[in-house]
Structures are given as structure tokens and as C-alpha cells.
Short mmCIF file of C-alpha atoms and ligand atoms in Angstrom, two decimals:
data_model
loop_
_atom_site.label_atom_id
_atom_site.label_comp_id
_atom_site.label_asym_id
_atom_site.label_seq_id
_atom_site.Cartn_x
_atom_site.Cartn_y
_atom_site.Cartn_z
CA MET A 861 0.00 0.00 0.00
CA GLY A 862 1.39 3.35 -1.03
CA SER A 863 1.45 6.56 0.91
CA LEU A 864 -1.65 7.99 -0.71
CA LEU A 865 -3.85 5.03 0.21
CA GLU A 866 -2.50 5.34 3.73
CA ALA A 867 -3.33 9.02 3.85
CA TYR A 868 -6.85 8.33 2.57
CA GLU A 869 -7.28 5.60 5.14
CA ARG A 870 -6.02 7.88 7.92
CA ARG A 871 -8.59 10.51 7.00
CA ARG A 872 -11.30 7.93 6.92
CA GLN A 873 -10.35 6.65 10.35
CA ALA A 874 -10.25 10.17 11.70
CA GLY A 875 -13.86 10.52 10.53
CA GLU A 876 -12.99 13.31 8.11
CA ILE A 877 -14.26 11.40 5.12
CA ARG A 878 -16.81 8.67 4.72
CA PRO A 879 -15.94 5.38 3.02
CA ASP A 880 -16.84 5.68 -0.65
CA ALA A 881 -16.42 2.62 -2.87
CA ALA A 882 -16.44 4.74 -6.02
CA GLN A 883 -13.51 6.85 -4.82
CA LEU A 884 -11.28 3.89 -4.05
CA PRO A 885 -10.23 3.01 -7.64
CA VAL A 886 -9.30 6.67 -8.18
CA VAL A 887 -7.23 6.72 -5.00
CA GLN A 888 -5.50 3.51 -6.09
CA ARG A 889 -4.72 4.91 -9.51
CA LEU A 890 -3.37 8.15 -8.01
CA ASP A 891 -1.40 6.11 -5.52
CA ARG A 892 0.29 4.21 -8.36
CA LEU A 893 1.06 7.47 -10.13
CA ALA A 894 2.58 8.90 -6.95
CA ASP A 895 4.82 5.82 -6.71
CA ASP A 896 5.86 6.09 -10.35
CA LEU A 897 6.64 9.77 -9.97
CA ALA A 898 8.69 9.25 -6.82
CA ARG A 899 10.74 6.63 -8.66
CA LEU A 900 11.68 8.97 -11.49
CA PRO A 901 15.31 10.07 -11.24
CA GLN A 902 15.53 13.69 -10.23
CA ALA A 903 17.07 15.93 -12.84
CA GLY A 904 20.78 16.48 -12.33
CA GLY A 905 21.22 13.38 -10.20
CA LEU A 906 24.51 11.47 -10.19
CA PHE A 907 25.17 9.74 -13.52
CA SER A 908 21.97 11.16 -14.91
CA VAL A 909 23.78 12.14 -18.08
CA PHE A 910 24.59 8.50 -18.78
CA ARG A 911 21.13 7.16 -18.15
CA LYS A 912 18.47 7.03 -20.80
CA PRO A 913 15.60 9.06 -19.36
CA LEU A 914 12.61 6.95 -18.35
CA PRO A 915 9.41 7.82 -20.16
CA PRO A 916 7.20 9.80 -17.80
CA PRO A 917 4.23 7.94 -16.34
CA LYS A 918 0.79 8.51 -17.79
CA GLY A 919 -1.23 11.23 -16.13
CA LEU A 920 -4.92 11.22 -15.32
CA TYR A 921 -8.13 12.90 -16.40
CA ILE A 922 -10.66 12.45 -13.60
CA HIS A 923 -14.20 13.37 -14.49
CA GLY A 924 -17.59 13.07 -12.85
CA GLU A 925 -20.48 15.02 -11.46
CA VAL A 926 -19.78 17.87 -9.06
CA GLY A 927 -19.32 17.21 -5.37
CA ARG A 928 -17.98 13.68 -5.84
CA GLY A 929 -14.56 14.35 -4.35
CA LYS A 930 -12.48 14.86 -7.50
CA THR A 931 -10.75 17.97 -6.16
CA MET A 932 -10.39 16.48 -2.69
CA LEU A 933 -8.62 13.40 -4.11
CA MET A 934 -6.40 15.40 -6.43
CA ASP A 935 -5.36 17.68 -3.56
CA LEU A 936 -4.64 14.70 -1.36
CA PHE A 937 -2.43 13.32 -4.13
CA PHE A 938 -0.77 16.68 -4.66
CA GLY A 939 0.03 16.99 -0.98
CA GLU A 940 1.54 13.50 -0.72
CA VAL A 941 3.40 13.11 -3.99
CA GLN A 942 7.19 13.40 -3.89
CA VAL A 943 8.10 15.52 -6.91
CA ALA A 944 10.56 18.35 -6.78
CA ARG A 945 8.69 20.68 -9.08
CA LYS A 946 4.93 20.45 -8.79
CA ARG A 947 2.24 23.00 -9.47
CA ARG A 948 -1.43 22.89 -8.59
CA VAL A 949 -3.66 25.48 -10.19
CA HIS A 950 -7.27 26.04 -11.17
CA PHE A 951 -7.64 25.46 -14.89
CA HIS A 952 -9.14 28.90 -15.46
CA ALA A 953 -6.20 30.62 -13.75
CA PHE A 954 -3.79 28.37 -15.64
CA MET A 955 -5.22 29.48 -18.99
CA GLN A 956 -5.08 33.13 -17.96
CA ASP A 957 -1.42 32.66 -17.18
CA VAL A 958 -0.91 30.93 -20.53
CA HIS A 959 -2.53 33.79 -22.43
CA ALA A 960 -0.42 36.34 -20.58
CA ARG A 961 2.76 34.44 -21.47
CA LEU A 962 1.67 34.07 -25.09
CA HIS A 963 1.04 37.78 -25.28
CA GLN A 964 4.51 38.51 -23.99
CA ALA A 965 6.19 35.98 -26.25
CA ARG A 966 4.45 37.44 -29.30
CA GLN A 967 5.49 40.96 -28.39
CA SER A 968 9.14 40.12 -28.15
CA HIS A 969 9.63 37.84 -31.10
CA ALA A 970 8.11 34.50 -31.72
CA ARG A 971 5.90 33.71 -34.64
CA ASP A 972 5.05 30.46 -32.95
CA ALA A 973 4.55 31.44 -29.33
CA ILE A 974 2.85 28.26 -28.13
CA ALA A 975 5.87 25.96 -28.30
CA PRO A 976 8.21 28.15 -26.20
CA VAL A 977 5.46 28.87 -23.68
CA ALA A 978 4.75 25.14 -23.27
CA LYS A 979 8.48 24.57 -22.82
CA ALA A 980 8.74 27.27 -20.16
CA ILE A 981 5.78 25.91 -18.23
CA ALA A 982 7.20 22.38 -18.46
CA SER A 983 10.57 23.53 -17.13
CA GLU A 984 8.88 24.99 -14.05
CA ALA A 985 6.80 21.95 -13.16
CA ARG A 986 7.26 18.26 -13.74
CA LEU A 987 3.81 17.61 -12.36
CA LEU A 988 0.89 19.85 -13.23
CA CYS A 989 -2.39 19.41 -11.36
CA LEU A 990 -5.21 21.31 -13.05
CA ASP A 991 -8.52 21.61 -11.25
CA GLU A 992 -11.81 21.89 -13.11
CA MET A 993 -10.84 21.74 -16.73
CA GLN A 994 -13.56 23.35 -18.78
CA ILE A 995 -13.19 24.82 -22.24
CA THR A 996 -15.81 27.38 -23.10
CA ASP A 997 -13.86 30.00 -24.95
CA ILE A 998 -12.66 29.80 -28.54
CA ALA A 999 -9.39 31.50 -27.56
CA ASP A 1000 -8.66 28.56 -25.23
CA ALA A 1001 -10.09 25.94 -27.56
CA MET A 1002 -7.77 26.89 -30.40
CA ILE A 1003 -4.54 26.65 -28.41
CA VAL A 1004 -4.93 23.83 -25.88
CA GLY A 1005 -4.13 21.12 -28.43
CA ARG A 1006 -0.70 22.45 -29.29
CA LEU A 1007 -0.07 23.63 -25.75
CA PHE A 1008 -0.69 20.19 -24.25
CA GLU A 1009 1.19 18.53 -27.09
CA GLY A 1010 4.19 20.66 -26.08
CA LEU A 1011 3.75 19.89 -22.41
CA PHE A 1012 3.57 16.14 -23.00
CA GLN A 1013 6.57 16.28 -25.29
CA ALA A 1014 8.57 17.98 -22.57
CA GLY A 1015 7.66 15.17 -20.17
CA THR A 1016 5.15 17.06 -18.02
CA VAL A 1017 2.83 14.77 -16.09
CA ILE A 1018 -0.70 16.14 -15.99
CA VAL A 1019 -3.48 15.30 -13.57
CA THR A 1020 -6.71 17.12 -14.18
CA THR A 1021 -10.27 17.07 -12.89
CA SER A 1022 -13.34 18.03 -14.85
CA ASN A 1023 -17.09 17.99 -14.51
CA LEU A 1024 -17.23 16.84 -18.11
CA ALA A 1025 -16.01 13.78 -19.96
CA PRO A 1026 -13.40 14.71 -22.60
CA GLN A 1027 -15.84 14.29 -25.49
CA GLU A 1028 -18.20 16.77 -23.80
CA LEU A 1029 -15.64 19.58 -23.69
CA TYR A 1030 -16.37 22.69 -25.78
CA ARG A 1031 -19.55 21.01 -26.94
CA ASP A 1032 -21.30 24.04 -28.42
CA GLY A 1033 -18.20 25.89 -29.48
CA LEU A 1034 -17.42 27.40 -32.84
CA ASN A 1035 -15.02 25.49 -35.09
CA ARG A 1036 -15.27 22.50 -32.84
CA HIS A 1037 -13.66 20.27 -35.46
CA LEU A 1038 -10.43 22.19 -34.86
CA PHE A 1039 -10.72 21.30 -31.19
CA LEU A 1040 -11.26 17.56 -31.68
CA PRO A 1041 -7.52 16.71 -31.86
CA PHE A 1042 -7.24 17.90 -28.26
CA ILE A 1043 -9.87 15.35 -27.20
CA GLY A 1044 -7.90 12.70 -29.07
CA LEU A 1045 -4.69 13.80 -27.38
CA ILE A 1046 -6.27 13.50 -23.93
CA GLY A 1047 -7.48 9.99 -24.68
CA GLU A 1048 -4.04 9.04 -25.89
CA ARG A 1049 -1.82 10.63 -23.26
CA LEU A 1050 -3.95 10.50 -20.12
CA ASP A 1051 -5.84 7.72 -18.40
CA VAL A 1052 -9.42 8.90 -18.44
CA ILE A 1053 -11.23 7.78 -15.33
CA ALA A 1054 -14.77 8.45 -14.21
CA LEU A 1055 -15.65 9.07 -10.60
CA HIS A 1056 -19.26 7.93 -10.37
CA SER A 1057 -19.83 8.27 -6.68
CA ALA A 1058 -23.46 8.04 -5.65
CA THR A 1059 -23.04 10.91 -3.21
CA ASP A 1060 -22.77 14.57 -4.03
CA TYR A 1061 -21.12 15.64 -0.80
CA ARG A 1062 -21.87 19.30 -1.35
CA LEU A 1063 -25.51 18.73 -2.18
CA GLY A 1064 -26.04 17.40 1.30
CA ARG A 1065 -25.76 21.01 2.44
CA VAL A 1066 -28.76 22.16 0.39
CA LYS A 1067 -32.45 21.75 1.07
CA ALA A 1068 -34.19 21.46 -2.29
CA HIS A 1069 -37.37 23.18 -1.13
CA GLU A 1070 -35.36 26.24 -0.15
CA THR A 1071 -33.91 26.88 -3.59
CA PHE A 1072 -36.68 29.06 -5.05
CA LEU A 1073 -36.69 32.02 -2.71
CA THR A 1074 -39.45 34.66 -2.46
CA PRO A 1075 -39.88 37.60 -2.30
CA ILE A 1076 -36.88 39.67 -3.40
CA SER A 1077 -35.44 41.01 -0.14
CA PRO A 1078 -32.18 41.34 1.75
CA GLU A 1079 -33.09 38.10 3.55
CA THR A 1080 -33.55 36.07 0.37
CA ASP A 1081 -30.44 37.70 -1.12
CA ALA A 1082 -28.51 36.47 1.90
CA LYS A 1083 -30.04 32.99 1.64
CA LEU A 1084 -29.06 32.77 -2.02
CA GLN A 1085 -25.53 33.85 -1.15
CA ASP A 1086 -25.45 31.16 1.52
CA LEU A 1087 -26.54 28.52 -1.04
CA TRP A 1088 -23.86 29.77 -3.41
CA ARG A 1089 -21.28 29.38 -0.67
CA ARG A 1090 -22.44 25.88 0.19
CA LEU A 1091 -22.40 24.67 -3.40
CA THR A 1092 -19.18 26.31 -4.52
CA ASP A 1093 -17.08 26.85 -1.37
CA THR A 1094 -16.46 30.39 -2.66
CA GLU A 1095 -17.87 33.84 -1.92
CA ALA A 1096 -17.92 34.77 -5.59
CA GLY A 1097 -17.18 32.98 -8.81
CA GLU A 1098 -14.92 33.93 -11.68
CA PRO A 1099 -16.27 35.67 -14.77
CA MET A 1100 -16.22 33.45 -17.83
CA GLU A 1101 -16.96 33.61 -21.53
CA VAL A 1102 -18.85 30.75 -23.10
CA ASP A 1103 -18.50 30.51 -26.84
CA VAL A 1104 -21.90 29.92 -28.44
CA LEU A 1105 -21.53 29.28 -32.14
CA GLY A 1106 -19.22 32.23 -32.59
CA ARG A 1107 -20.84 34.58 -30.12
CA LYS A 1108 -19.82 35.10 -26.53
CA LEU A 1109 -22.14 34.42 -23.64
CA HIS A 1110 -20.78 36.29 -20.65
CA VAL A 1111 -21.15 34.39 -17.39
CA PRO A 1112 -20.67 36.95 -14.59
CA GLN A 1113 -19.77 34.29 -12.02
CA ALA A 1114 -18.83 30.66 -12.41
CA ALA A 1115 -17.49 28.19 -9.86
CA HIS A 1116 -17.71 24.44 -9.20
CA GLY A 1117 -20.22 23.73 -11.93
CA CYS A 1118 -22.43 26.65 -10.85
CA ALA A 1119 -23.16 29.76 -12.91
CA ARG A 1120 -24.69 32.93 -11.48
CA PHE A 1121 -26.72 35.61 -13.25
CA THR A 1122 -29.39 38.16 -12.57
CA PHE A 1123 -32.71 37.80 -14.36
CA SER A 1124 -31.95 40.85 -16.45
CA GLU A 1125 -28.58 39.45 -17.55
CA LEU A 1126 -30.29 36.30 -18.80
CA CYS A 1127 -33.73 37.38 -19.97
CA GLU A 1128 -33.56 41.07 -20.84
CA LYS A 1129 -30.77 40.62 -23.33
CA PRO A 1130 -31.19 39.20 -26.83
CA LEU A 1131 -30.30 35.67 -25.83
CA GLY A 1132 -31.89 32.64 -27.42
CA PRO A 1133 -32.08 28.84 -27.32
CA PRO A 1134 -28.40 28.22 -28.22
CA ASP A 1135 -27.25 30.41 -25.32
CA TYR A 1136 -29.47 28.62 -22.82
CA LEU A 1137 -28.43 25.25 -24.19
CA ALA A 1138 -24.75 26.13 -23.88
CA LEU A 1139 -25.41 27.22 -20.32
CA ALA A 1140 -27.11 23.91 -19.56
CA HIS A 1141 -24.28 21.95 -21.15
CA ASN A 1142 -21.58 23.72 -19.17
CA PHE A 1143 -23.11 24.04 -15.72
CA ARG A 1144 -24.92 21.73 -13.32
CA THR A 1145 -26.61 24.47 -11.34
CA VAL A 1146 -27.75 27.89 -12.49
CA PHE A 1147 -28.41 30.75 -10.07
CA VAL A 1148 -30.90 33.38 -11.27
CA GLU A 1149 -31.31 36.41 -9.05
CA HIS A 1150 -34.25 38.78 -8.92
CA VAL A 1151 -36.89 37.30 -11.16
CA PRO A 1152 -39.50 40.09 -11.28
CA GLN A 1153 -43.22 39.80 -11.72
CA LEU A 1154 -43.77 40.11 -15.43
CA GLY A 1155 -46.66 42.14 -16.79
CA PRO A 1156 -48.23 41.69 -20.24
CA GLU A 1157 -45.87 44.34 -21.68
CA ARG A 1158 -42.90 42.13 -20.85
CA ARG A 1159 -43.88 39.22 -23.03
CA ASN A 1160 -40.40 38.99 -24.56
CA GLU A 1161 -38.77 38.58 -21.17
CA ALA A 1162 -41.46 36.07 -20.24
CA LYS A 1163 -40.80 34.15 -23.45
CA ARG A 1164 -37.08 34.02 -22.74
CA PHE A 1165 -37.68 32.94 -19.17
CA VAL A 1166 -39.89 30.09 -20.44
CA LEU A 1167 -37.15 29.07 -22.87
CA LEU A 1168 -34.53 29.21 -20.15
CA ILE A 1169 -36.53 27.09 -17.72
CA ASP A 1170 -37.53 24.59 -20.44
CA THR A 1171 -33.90 24.17 -21.42
CA LEU A 1172 -32.67 23.76 -17.84
CA TYR A 1173 -35.50 21.31 -17.25
CA ASP A 1174 -34.79 19.21 -20.33
CA GLU A 1175 -31.08 19.08 -19.49
CA LYS A 1176 -31.77 18.24 -15.84
CA VAL A 1177 -29.95 21.31 -14.57
CA ARG A 1178 -30.63 22.55 -11.05
CA LEU A 1179 -31.94 26.04 -10.40
CA VAL A 1180 -31.51 28.41 -7.48
CA ALA A 1181 -33.51 31.65 -7.75
CA THR A 1182 -34.81 34.66 -5.93
CA SER A 1183 -38.14 35.82 -7.25
CA ALA A 1184 -40.72 38.51 -6.54
CA GLN A 1185 -43.41 35.86 -6.83
CA GLY A 1186 -43.88 32.13 -6.50
CA PRO A 1187 -43.93 30.20 -9.81
CA ASP A 1188 -47.66 30.73 -10.39
CA GLY A 1189 -47.47 34.49 -9.87
CA ILE A 1190 -44.57 35.37 -12.17
CA TYR A 1191 -46.52 35.90 -15.41
CA PRO A 1192 -50.21 35.92 -14.54
CA ALA A 1193 -51.59 37.76 -17.60
CA GLY A 1194 -50.44 38.46 -21.16
CA ASP A 1195 -49.69 36.60 -24.37
CA HIS A 1196 -49.10 32.94 -23.63
CA ALA A 1197 -49.76 33.35 -19.91
CA PHE A 1198 -51.78 30.15 -20.09
CA GLU A 1199 -48.82 28.20 -21.42
CA PHE A 1200 -46.71 29.65 -18.63
CA GLY A 1201 -48.55 27.16 -16.42
CA ARG A 1202 -46.27 24.41 -17.67
CA THR A 1203 -43.21 26.48 -16.78
CA ALA A 1204 -44.63 27.14 -13.31
CA SER A 1205 -45.18 23.44 -12.82
CA ARG A 1206 -41.62 22.70 -13.91
CA LEU A 1207 -40.30 25.34 -11.54
CA LYS A 1208 -42.09 23.55 -8.73
CA GLU A 1209 -40.72 20.18 -9.73
CA MET A 1210 -37.24 21.70 -9.81
CA GLN A 1211 -37.59 22.41 -6.09
CA SER A 1212 -38.17 18.78 -5.22
CA ALA A 1213 -35.64 16.63 -3.43
CA SER A 1214 -35.67 14.13 -6.30
CA TRP A 1215 -34.83 16.88 -8.80
CA TRP A 1216 -31.81 17.75 -6.72
CA GLY A 1217 -30.82 14.11 -6.85
CA LYS A 1218 -31.60 13.25 -3.27
CA LYS A 1219 -32.64 9.74 -2.48
CA ILE A 1220 -34.27 10.50 0.82
CA ALA A 1221 -37.22 12.82 0.48
CA GLU A 1222 -37.09 15.87 2.69
CA THR A 1223 -40.09 17.00 4.62
N1 ADP W 2290 -15.64 10.47 0.99
C1 ADP W 2290 -15.99 11.67 1.44
N2 ADP W 2290 -16.55 11.81 2.66
C2 ADP W 2290 -16.91 13.03 3.12
N3 ADP W 2290 -16.76 14.17 2.46
C3 ADP W 2290 -16.21 14.11 1.24
C4 ADP W 2290 -15.81 12.87 0.66
N4 ADP W 2290 -15.31 13.13 -0.57
C5 ADP W 2290 -15.41 14.45 -0.74
N5 ADP W 2290 -15.93 15.06 0.34
C6 ADP W 2290 -16.18 16.49 0.53
O1 ADP W 2290 -17.22 16.88 -0.36
C7 ADP W 2290 -17.00 18.18 -0.85
C8 ADP W 2290 -16.96 18.13 -2.36
O2 ADP W 2290 -15.79 17.48 -2.80
P1 ADP W 2290 -14.93 18.03 -4.02
O3 ADP W 2290 -13.66 17.29 -4.04
O4 ADP W 2290 -14.84 19.50 -3.97
O5 ADP W 2290 -15.88 17.57 -5.22
P2 ADP W 2290 -15.70 17.78 -6.79
O6 ADP W 2290 -14.35 18.31 -7.05
O7 ADP W 2290 -15.93 16.40 -7.36
O8 ADP W 2290 -16.79 18.73 -7.19
C9 ADP W 2290 -15.69 18.66 -0.26
O9 ADP W 2290 -15.97 19.47 0.84
C10 ADP W 2290 -15.01 17.36 0.13
O10 ADP W 2290 -14.10 17.53 1.18
MG1 MG W 2291 -13.87 20.14 -7.90
#
């Protein structure tokens, strides 16, 4: 038994984590990787010039639903693993750093900036742990293939977590065919492993029937903020651009599979079905703040809200909202108010424990 399995076991015995059969194969795989990495000769060691360098061990792509322990396991691994140069970074921050370096490289000289940037990153870290890989932006999508190619070539070992399987990455993006080689590269160079734990450990902190909050008030604002904190372990998310068939959908806050908007950001702008679909494909939970009561003169907003809820419903996305009215009172009169009944009924269903994926019904 390697050191990582021991560390996992220690935590379990201390009562910090519950036994989870689905996590065990991931721990074992990470444990093996930690052993392989520790066995690699350190650069500059005695006689290292005479030895043929060992091929680096295969890294890992760990994917699964949110709250399953992907980040927890990767961090446990990162803490235990004996590698001289290791770097652990959120994928979003990593890509920001990459773009900054590319910018600099292009200013000074290089026509091909990606290769030297990959080389520089590789020289700083033998092991790169990237949390929450998610590709939503065309600027990222068009460079990750060559960037990762360069990193692998330089012997960088990559461990990454993602809420999406590789083939789901950048699903609605423009020029996706140019992105497909990256998916191939991941399959080839990383062991792709799914963490299908039955438990969403973060979801346990949420009561489904308290996710549609009325009316709009400082109290419900605070409750929504509390739900955000419970589901994301952050106070605020990072802004993000989601590429939707060549346009940009601006997500004001994103974290841990959650996206956060105000009603006006989502339904008072000229957004349509592809935007809502991209949202549903990239996030597991959507927060919508300050849904107003909609009069007959706001039929366009009402129509968009119906589209949004239908899309989230069809894609089984969870919703957290603050609203002036309960579902039945949002759009009481106006064009298509009758059909709004279906949306209201869906909104109610989306507050049920079973919608939130809970086995035990709450009272
Ligand atoms: N086996 C477990 N027992 C108890 N809590 C766990 C277990 N695995 C994960 N957690 C906790 O659940 C929360 C979500 O885990 P996290 O690793 O952030 O999930 P993910 O990265 O898959 O979204 C964290 O607070 C984590 O410490
Ligand atoms: Mg995570």
C-alpha cells in the first residue's frame, strides 16, 4: 500500500471522510502514479547524463459530477506526492497565465509562441495538477491542443479534474472540429477515469425546497448567497466567456459547476435557445437572481424565461432563484400566460428533493 492510500485511510479513520467505494479506484490509480513519480530520477542526479531518461508515467483525467470528491482526491495526491517541481492550479487561472505568457512571447519575437510557452511551463513543473478543466472559450479551444502537445513532449505529467467527460468539452463551441484533436490527445496521453460516486457531498448542504426564494429582499439575497457558498465553497465565482456558435455568452460568475446571473442578464438581453443550451451543457446548477413579476408588456422577457426554464428542465440542470413571486405568480396575464402554467409546474418540480438528486425525500 502506497502513501496515498494510507493518507486516505487515515482521514477515513479520523472521521474526516466517509468510506466511498467509487472513490477507491481513483485513490489507487493516483497512488500508483505517486509511486511512479517518486521513482523517477531527479534531474541532475549522479550519472543522470549517462542514463536514458525513463518515459514519464501517464497522467490522469478524472471526471464526474460535481461534489464527488475529485478535487479532494487530487489535492490529497498533490500533498503526498514526492516531486521536486509540482504545481497545482485552477484550470481557469492556468489558462489566464498561458494567455499572458503568449502575449509577452508574441510581443518580443516569436511567430510560434505556443511551443516556447509550453516549454517554459514544463521547465517549471514536472507535475501539473489542473482543477476543473472546462473549455468554453474559442481563444482557449484553439490553443490547448498544441499547448498540451508541447507539455507532454517535454515530459510534463498532468493530472486534471473536470465535470465533463473529454468528449463533452467545448460542446457548443465554434469550429469544434479544430478542437477535436485535443480530445484525441487526452485519450491518448492520459488515463481517463470516471468518478461515479453516488453521493454529491456538497448537495447534502442544500435543502431542495429552499432553492426558489421569495420575495426579493435582503433576507432572500442572503439565503441565495449562503446557497452559493455551500455549493461552490467560494464567496464569488470567476467571470467566464462561453462561446456559443461564434458569439460570446458572458457568465458573470462561475465556480464548481455553478453559474450565477441576474434575471436581467439572462432574460432582458437578446439571448436565445443556443445560449441557454450552452449554459445547460456547461453548468450543473444555475443561479438566477431577482426574477421580477412580469406584466403583459414584458412578453419577450417572459418568453425568454420560459425558454430558459424549459432548457434547464430538459437538461436536468438545477436552479436556485430569488423571485418577486412564487412560480404561479410570475406571469399571470399576457400573451401565452396560459402556457406559462407548464413552466410554473416545472419550476415547482425543480424544487423537489428528487430533482436535486436526493434519495431521501425531505419533509
Ligand atoms: N468520501 C468523502 N466523505 C466526506 N466528504 C467528502 C468525501 N469526498 C469528498 N468530500 C467532501 O465533499 C465536498 C466536495 O468534494 P470536491 O472534491 O470539492 O468535489 P468535486 O471536485 O468532485 O466537485 C468537499 O468538501 C469534500 O471535502
Ligand atoms: Mg472540484
